[in-house]
XYZ file of C-alpha atoms in Angstrom:
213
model
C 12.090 8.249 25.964
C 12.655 10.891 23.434
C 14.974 10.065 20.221
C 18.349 11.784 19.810
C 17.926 14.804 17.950
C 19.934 13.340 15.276
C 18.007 10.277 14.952
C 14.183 10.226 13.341
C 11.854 9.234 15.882
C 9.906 7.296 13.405
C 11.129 3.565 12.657
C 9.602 1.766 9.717
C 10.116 -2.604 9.994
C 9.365 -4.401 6.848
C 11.395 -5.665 2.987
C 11.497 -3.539 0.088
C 9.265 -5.795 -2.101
C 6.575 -6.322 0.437
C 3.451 -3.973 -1.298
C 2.113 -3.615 2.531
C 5.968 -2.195 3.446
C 5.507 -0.309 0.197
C 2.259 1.585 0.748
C 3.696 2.970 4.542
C 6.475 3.927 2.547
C 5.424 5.778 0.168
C 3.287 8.325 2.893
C 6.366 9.111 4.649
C 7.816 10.037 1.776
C 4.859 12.281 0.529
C 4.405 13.649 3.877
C 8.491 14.623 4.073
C 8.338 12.583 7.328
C 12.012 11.475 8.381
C 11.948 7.186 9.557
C 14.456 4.842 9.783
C 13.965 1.811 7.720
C 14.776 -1.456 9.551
C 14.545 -4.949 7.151
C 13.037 -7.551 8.921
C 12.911 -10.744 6.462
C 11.604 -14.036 7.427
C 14.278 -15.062 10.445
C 13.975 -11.657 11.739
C 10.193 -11.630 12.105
C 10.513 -14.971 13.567
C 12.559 -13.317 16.533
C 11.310 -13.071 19.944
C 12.340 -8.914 19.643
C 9.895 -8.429 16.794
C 7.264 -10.811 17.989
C 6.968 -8.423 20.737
C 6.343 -5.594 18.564
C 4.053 -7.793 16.187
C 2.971 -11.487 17.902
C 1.656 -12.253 14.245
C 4.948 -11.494 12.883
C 3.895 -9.442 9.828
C 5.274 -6.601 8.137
C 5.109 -3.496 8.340
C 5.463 -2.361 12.134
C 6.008 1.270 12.556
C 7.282 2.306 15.644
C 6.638 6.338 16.242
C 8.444 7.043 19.471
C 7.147 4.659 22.516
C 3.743 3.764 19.950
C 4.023 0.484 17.799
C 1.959 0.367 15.483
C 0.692 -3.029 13.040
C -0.821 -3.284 9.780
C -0.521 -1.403 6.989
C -3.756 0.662 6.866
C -4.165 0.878 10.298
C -0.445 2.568 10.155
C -1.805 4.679 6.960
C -4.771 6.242 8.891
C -2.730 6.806 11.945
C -0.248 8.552 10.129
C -2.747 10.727 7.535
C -4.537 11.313 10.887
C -1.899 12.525 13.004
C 0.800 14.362 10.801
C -1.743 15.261 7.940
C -5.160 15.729 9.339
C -6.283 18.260 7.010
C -4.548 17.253 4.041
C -7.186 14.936 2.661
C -5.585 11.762 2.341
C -7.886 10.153 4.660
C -11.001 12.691 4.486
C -12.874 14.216 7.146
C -16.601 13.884 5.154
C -18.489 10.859 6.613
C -19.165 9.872 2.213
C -15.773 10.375 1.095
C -14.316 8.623 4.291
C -16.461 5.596 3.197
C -15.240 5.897 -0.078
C -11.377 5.385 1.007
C -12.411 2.452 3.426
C -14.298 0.661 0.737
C -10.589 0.615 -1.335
C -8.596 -0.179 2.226
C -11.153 -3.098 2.575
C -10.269 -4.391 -1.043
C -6.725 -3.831 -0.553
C -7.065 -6.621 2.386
C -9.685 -8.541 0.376
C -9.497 -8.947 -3.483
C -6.529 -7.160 -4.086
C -4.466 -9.602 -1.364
C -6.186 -12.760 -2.726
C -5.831 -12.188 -6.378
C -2.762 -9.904 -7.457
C -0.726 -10.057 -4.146
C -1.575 -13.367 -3.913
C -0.662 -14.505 -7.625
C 2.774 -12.863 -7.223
C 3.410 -14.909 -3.912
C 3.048 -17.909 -5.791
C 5.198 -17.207 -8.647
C 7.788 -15.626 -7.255
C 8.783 -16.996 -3.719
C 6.702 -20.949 -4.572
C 3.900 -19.741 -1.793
C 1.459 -22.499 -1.777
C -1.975 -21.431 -2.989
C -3.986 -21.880 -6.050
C -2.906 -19.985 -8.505
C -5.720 -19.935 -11.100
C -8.062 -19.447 -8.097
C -5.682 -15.970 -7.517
C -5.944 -15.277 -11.474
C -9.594 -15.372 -11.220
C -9.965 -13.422 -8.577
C -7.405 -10.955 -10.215
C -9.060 -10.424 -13.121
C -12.090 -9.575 -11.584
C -11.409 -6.875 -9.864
C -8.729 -5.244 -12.877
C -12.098 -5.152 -14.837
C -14.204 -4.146 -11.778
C -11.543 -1.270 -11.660
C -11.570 -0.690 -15.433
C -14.826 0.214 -14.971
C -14.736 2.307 -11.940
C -11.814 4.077 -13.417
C -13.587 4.763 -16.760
C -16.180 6.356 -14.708
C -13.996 8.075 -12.622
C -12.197 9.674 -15.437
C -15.441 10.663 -17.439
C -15.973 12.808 -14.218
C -12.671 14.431 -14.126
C -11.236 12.257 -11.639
C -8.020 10.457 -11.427
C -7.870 8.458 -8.343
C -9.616 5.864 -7.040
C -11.906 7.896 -4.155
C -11.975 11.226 -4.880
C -10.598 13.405 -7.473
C -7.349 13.847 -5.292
C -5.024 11.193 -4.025
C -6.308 9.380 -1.050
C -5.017 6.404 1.035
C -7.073 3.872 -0.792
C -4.848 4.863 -4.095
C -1.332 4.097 -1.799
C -3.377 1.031 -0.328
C -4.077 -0.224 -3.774
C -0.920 0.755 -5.950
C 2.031 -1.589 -5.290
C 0.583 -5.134 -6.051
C -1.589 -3.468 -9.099
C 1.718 -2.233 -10.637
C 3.397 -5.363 -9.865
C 0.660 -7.752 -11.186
C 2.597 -8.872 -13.670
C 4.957 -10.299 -11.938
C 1.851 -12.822 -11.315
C 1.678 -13.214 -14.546
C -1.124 -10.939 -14.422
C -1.284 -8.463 -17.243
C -2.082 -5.209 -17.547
C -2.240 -4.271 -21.042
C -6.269 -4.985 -21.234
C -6.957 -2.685 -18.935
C -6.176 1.214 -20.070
C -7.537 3.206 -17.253
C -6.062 1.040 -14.761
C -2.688 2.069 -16.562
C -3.430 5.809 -16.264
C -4.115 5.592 -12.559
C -0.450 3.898 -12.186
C 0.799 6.556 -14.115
C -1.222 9.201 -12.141
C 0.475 7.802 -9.044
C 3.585 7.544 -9.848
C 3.517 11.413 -10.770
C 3.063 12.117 -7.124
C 5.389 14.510 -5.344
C 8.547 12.145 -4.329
C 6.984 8.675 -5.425
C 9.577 5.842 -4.502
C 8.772 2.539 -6.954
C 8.781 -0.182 -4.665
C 11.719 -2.712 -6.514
C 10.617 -5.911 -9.171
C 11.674 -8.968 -8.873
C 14.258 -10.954 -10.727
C 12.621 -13.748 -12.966
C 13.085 -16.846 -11.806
């Protein structure tokens, strides 16, 4: 079934401090794509309604017309892929595809056990070790530090390539919200510019902080 002509076609299910909600966001908004945003918190992922769109009941689910899709770089590639395919945000080049996967594999690895993971902890009492997550935190800010110092000897801002990729909207949100960890950011200068790089880009949204508790 077609949507109304009044209504987007696109509906985006997630919470506005999720980073994984975050990084779908911020491509529709770069890519002028009109969605509906639908909040699905805790009791609403629980549902039997969104456990059909998702039986893991994670966010984000993105539901373009009768296609649901799950997981937040699967849902970036499909939507580079199929309203962007030329634009270069997920490249066409066998290297520089490999380059943005190796980022979209730390985003679900170190960057969802250390920052991500740190921030759980603090802020909504996830259980988890939290000087396990520091650890693994501060490893990859200075494996990034490094990367990004190289990068930006070469002329290059972003994390892939020298333009903005998916791996830099994969990797953003729970970098720029490491703090609320209790991660800083201070030691780590280039890391800084690359936030700043991002958050120059053509109708960037910051995803919201949280209160302290």
């Amino acid at each position: 079934m077609n949507a109304p002509a009044n209504l987007p076609a696109i509906t985006l299910y997630g919470t506005p401090t999720s980073g994984h909600t975050h990084r779908v966001e911020l491509l529709l908004r770069i890519l002028e794509l009109p969605y509906a945003y639908s909040e699905a918190p805790e009791a609403v992922r629980r549902s039997a309604a969104f456990r059909q769109r998702n039986p893991l009941g994670q966010i984000p689910v993105l539901q373009d017309g009768e296609r649901v899709l799950c997981d937040s770089n699967a849902i970036l590639i499909y939507l580079a892929k199929r309203y962007a395919p030329h634009s270069g945000w997920w490249p066409e080049e066998a290297e520089a595809a490999a380059r943005v996967q190796r980022w979209l594999s730390i985003a679900a690895g170190e960057l969802k056990h250390g920052p991500a993971a740190a921030r759980l902890m603090v802020k909504f009492n996830a259980p988890g070790d939290l000087a396990a997550a520091h650890a693994i935190a501060d490893t990859l800010l200075e494996f990034m530090e490094q990367h990004l110092t190289k990068q930006q000897a070469a002329g290059r801002r972003f994390l892939a390539l020298d333009t903005p990729t998916l791996a830099d909207l994969a990797c953003y949100a729970y970098i720029a919200h490491a703090p609320e960890g209790g991660i800083a950011l201070a030691p780590y200068p280039h890391v800084c510019d690359w936030l700043t790089h991002i958050e120059r880009l053509p109708r960037f949204q910051p995803m919201p902080g949280l209160p302290e508790r």
